[in-house]
Amino acid sequence: MPPLKILFVSPEVEPFVKVGGLADMVGSLPKALAALGHDVRIILPAYGSLRLDSHWHARPDPLGVDVGTSAHWARTWETVLPGTKVPVYALEHEGLFGRPEVYAGPWGNHPDNDLRFAFLCRGALNLCLQIDWIPDVVHAHDWTTGLLPLLLNTTLRHTPLGRTASVFTIHNLEHQGYCDRRVLDFAHIPPGEFRPDSTESGGAVNMLKAGLYHATKLTTVSPTYAEEIKTPAGGWGLDSVLRFRAADLIGILNGIDPAAWNPAMDKNLPRPYDQRSVTPGKAAAKLSLQRRLGLDEDAHIALFGIVSRFASQKGLDLVAEAMPHILDRMHVQFALLGAGDPGLEQTFRWAAEAFPGRVGVHVGYDNSLSHLIQAGSDFFLMPSRAEPCGLTQMYAMRYGTPPLVRSTGGLIDTVDQYVEGATPAVGTGFRFQDATAPALYNTVGWACATYYDRPAELHAMRLRGMDRDFSWNLSAKRYEELYGWAVAARRSQT
Ligand code: ADP
């Protein structure tokens, strides 16, 4: 395939700003695409929290952004994705992005998120025109960039960007960016686009829906999730739109960044390890984790780790409900890292007080601790109600920590069910079906029994997980193929 010009526009990019797995994907897929020979570039907002250190330099010309009724200007900063030549541009605008947070401040979602992200979309396209770099494909991500495909189809149709194809990836259908129709005027989108087969939902603008209707091709982050979102149960009100666009929608499993998540090279671990040294390596990490979270130092207790946003989507209320019963009847410890729902944060703090030495909790965001939990736990708990792809279960397997997951979305596509005593031996983790505390309880019991009664099978399971290839090798090629289809489809329309 001839090299393509591919522009990623995203509100989060690892290692610059991260809220969840979207950042990991946008920080790693471009590396894999660049390695395949494509000219990939990334644009994100310069939030107040972005550290514009000496690796960044300001571009000399201010960027005019065609939004609102008066002139809007941005300062553009430029750097590269660390360890690559992939250019990264950050748009600075004090009024819209000067705040430190991405989506929400202490009082909840920023009320001007519609305008902030409309500015990102239009600013990204204006920057392409300014630097005279016309992408073959714009790859947009989630509701914040839903207006991009719409802008390409309408306002910018008769500019040099009119032939640019768009690919829109759904990382999480739950968040749709409902907002007032003022955003259409602000972004200079024709008012006629306020209709149900474009942007309108229930009298408001739905930014995600705009992306779903207007992108040349759609993807989501796992094959199973691609099926689930076409059903009323998993479609969050947009299943009919997704069925309408089914021919253009595919699920491509996210890869992980094997350099950032490699137990053999991980500076966060006391003793990095590979398959041959997994037992001593994990034992050292377990001890260090127990010390760090104030757990009893015990090499022979089954330790369950969690690294997650505290949200009901992640099924952590099931953990909260089952935890006292598990601790009552099973010889286990829990190590939790996360933040989000204040009720869950408080519940887990109480659990740590009620079960000292057996429950360790860190409320907050801590990348280094997240690596230590992946390595030091015996099992990784992820009972998600819905999971578009999920990355942490893949990190866990790479670190020799069998995940215990609910059978949903990307968890089905990545975690193979362990079958006790099977020949040949199979499975990289434990899956359960019902989103209930008893189902979770039983599966924790199953994992515990494996830990205490079948250590050789557990060891073999660890090695099978570590052997799995979760890199971008396969998925980047699938995206490359999809971009080719998108470009061909777009050119045939213009
Ligand atoms: P989601 O995007 O739904 O939050 P994923 O599993 O796809 O879930 O990605 C979550 C990412 O965020 C992973 O890289 C995980 O390690 C990281 N993460 C989540 N919570 C924390 C936390 N409290 N501290 C550090 N990293 C976290």
mmCIF file of N, CA and C in Angstrom, residues 289 292-293 306-308 310 334-339 345 348-349 352 359-367 369-370 373:
data_model
loop_
_atom_site.group_PDB
_atom_site.id
_atom_site.type_symbol
_atom_site.label_atom_id
_atom_site.label_comp_id
_atom_site.label_asym_id
_atom_site.label_seq_id
_atom_site.Cartn_x
_atom_site.Cartn_y
_atom_site.Cartn_z
ATOM 1 N N LEU A 289 4.439 -4.702 46.721
ATOM 2 C CA LEU A 289 3.060 -4.197 46.675
ATOM 3 C C LEU A 289 2.424 -4.272 48.063
ATOM 4 N N ARG A 292 3.762 -1.494 50.075
ATOM 5 C CA ARG A 292 3.304 -0.178 49.618
ATOM 6 C C ARG A 292 1.869 0.106 50.050
ATOM 7 N N LEU A 293 1.015 -0.919 50.069
ATOM 8 C CA LEU A 293 -0.399 -0.688 50.404
ATOM 9 C C LEU A 293 -0.755 -1.121 51.829
ATOM 10 N N ILE A 306 -6.787 -4.713 41.436
ATOM 11 C CA ILE A 306 -7.715 -3.934 40.600
ATOM 12 C C ILE A 306 -7.045 -2.607 40.254
ATOM 13 N N VAL A 307 -7.071 -2.245 38.975
ATOM 14 C CA VAL A 307 -6.676 -0.896 38.541
ATOM 15 C C VAL A 307 -7.786 -0.431 37.622
ATOM 16 N N SER A 308 -8.519 0.597 38.026
ATOM 17 C CA SER A 308 -9.711 0.916 37.241
ATOM 18 C C SER A 308 -10.258 2.291 37.573
ATOM 19 N N PHE A 310 -13.258 4.078 38.947
ATOM 20 C CA PHE A 310 -14.333 3.592 39.810
ATOM 21 C C PHE A 310 -15.651 4.059 39.200
ATOM 22 N N PHE A 334 -6.782 -7.992 48.850
ATOM 23 C CA PHE A 334 -7.142 -7.141 47.712
ATOM 24 C C PHE A 334 -6.210 -5.933 47.660
ATOM 25 N N ALA A 335 -5.766 -5.592 46.448
ATOM 26 C CA ALA A 335 -4.995 -4.357 46.232
ATOM 27 C C ALA A 335 -5.754 -3.539 45.194
ATOM 28 N N LEU A 336 -6.230 -2.369 45.584
ATOM 29 C CA LEU A 336 -7.056 -1.568 44.673
ATOM 30 C C LEU A 336 -6.425 -0.220 44.381
ATOM 31 N N LEU A 337 -6.488 0.167 43.119
ATOM 32 C CA LEU A 337 -6.055 1.508 42.701
ATOM 33 C C LEU A 337 -7.121 2.057 41.767
ATOM 34 N N GLY A 338 -7.590 3.265 42.064
ATOM 35 C CA GLY A 338 -8.558 3.868 41.160
ATOM 36 C C GLY A 338 -9.167 5.106 41.765
ATOM 37 N N ALA A 339 -10.006 5.733 40.979
ATOM 38 C CA ALA A 339 -10.688 6.937 41.442
ATOM 39 C C ALA A 339 -11.913 7.114 40.575
ATOM 40 N N GLU A 345 -15.316 5.181 46.151
ATOM 41 C CA GLU A 345 -14.036 5.535 46.798
ATOM 42 C C GLU A 345 -14.158 5.351 48.304
ATOM 43 N N PHE A 348 -14.481 1.626 49.475
ATOM 44 C CA PHE A 348 -13.215 0.873 49.495
ATOM 45 C C PHE A 348 -12.284 1.378 50.606
ATOM 46 N N ARG A 349 -12.360 2.671 50.912
ATOM 47 C CA ARG A 349 -11.571 3.166 52.060
ATOM 48 C C ARG A 349 -12.046 2.489 53.347
ATOM 49 N N ALA A 352 -10.776 -0.998 53.616
ATOM 50 C CA ALA A 352 -9.373 -1.055 54.059
ATOM 51 C C ALA A 352 -9.284 -0.883 55.578
ATOM 52 N N VAL A 359 -7.004 -5.614 52.911
ATOM 53 C CA VAL A 359 -7.458 -4.767 51.802
ATOM 54 C C VAL A 359 -6.570 -3.521 51.795
ATOM 55 N N GLY A 360 -5.907 -3.272 50.688
ATOM 56 C CA GLY A 360 -5.079 -2.068 50.538
ATOM 57 C C GLY A 360 -5.655 -1.243 49.404
ATOM 58 N N VAL A 361 -5.869 0.057 49.646
ATOM 59 C CA VAL A 361 -6.513 0.903 48.635
ATOM 60 C C VAL A 361 -5.704 2.169 48.434
ATOM 61 N N HIS A 362 -5.513 2.539 47.202
ATOM 62 C CA HIS A 362 -4.980 3.870 46.904
ATOM 63 C C HIS A 362 -5.985 4.566 46.000
ATOM 64 N N VAL A 363 -6.599 5.624 46.523
ATOM 65 C CA VAL A 363 -7.543 6.383 45.712
ATOM 66 C C VAL A 363 -6.765 7.476 44.997
ATOM 67 N N GLY A 364 -6.782 7.457 43.675
ATOM 68 C CA GLY A 364 -6.050 8.461 42.905
ATOM 69 C C GLY A 364 -5.518 7.829 41.639
ATOM 70 N N TYR A 365 -4.698 8.585 40.929
ATOM 71 C CA TYR A 365 -4.110 8.105 39.691
ATOM 72 C C TYR A 365 -2.621 7.915 39.928
ATOM 73 N N ASP A 366 -2.087 6.731 39.659
ATOM 74 C CA ASP A 366 -0.674 6.478 39.937
ATOM 75 C C ASP A 366 -0.160 5.423 38.956
ATOM 76 N N ASN A 367 0.527 5.887 37.921
ATOM 77 C CA ASN A 367 0.962 4.972 36.866
ATOM 78 C C ASN A 367 1.938 3.919 37.395
ATOM 79 N N LEU A 369 2.273 2.698 40.445
ATOM 80 C CA LEU A 369 1.569 1.703 41.257
ATOM 81 C C LEU A 369 0.739 0.770 40.375
ATOM 82 N N SER A 370 0.202 1.298 39.277
ATOM 83 C CA SER A 370 -0.602 0.431 38.401
ATOM 84 C C SER A 370 0.273 -0.695 37.836
ATOM 85 N N ILE A 373 0.861 -3.255 40.660
ATOM 86 C CA ILE A 373 -0.316 -4.103 40.912
ATOM 87 C C ILE A 373 -0.423 -5.187 39.841
#
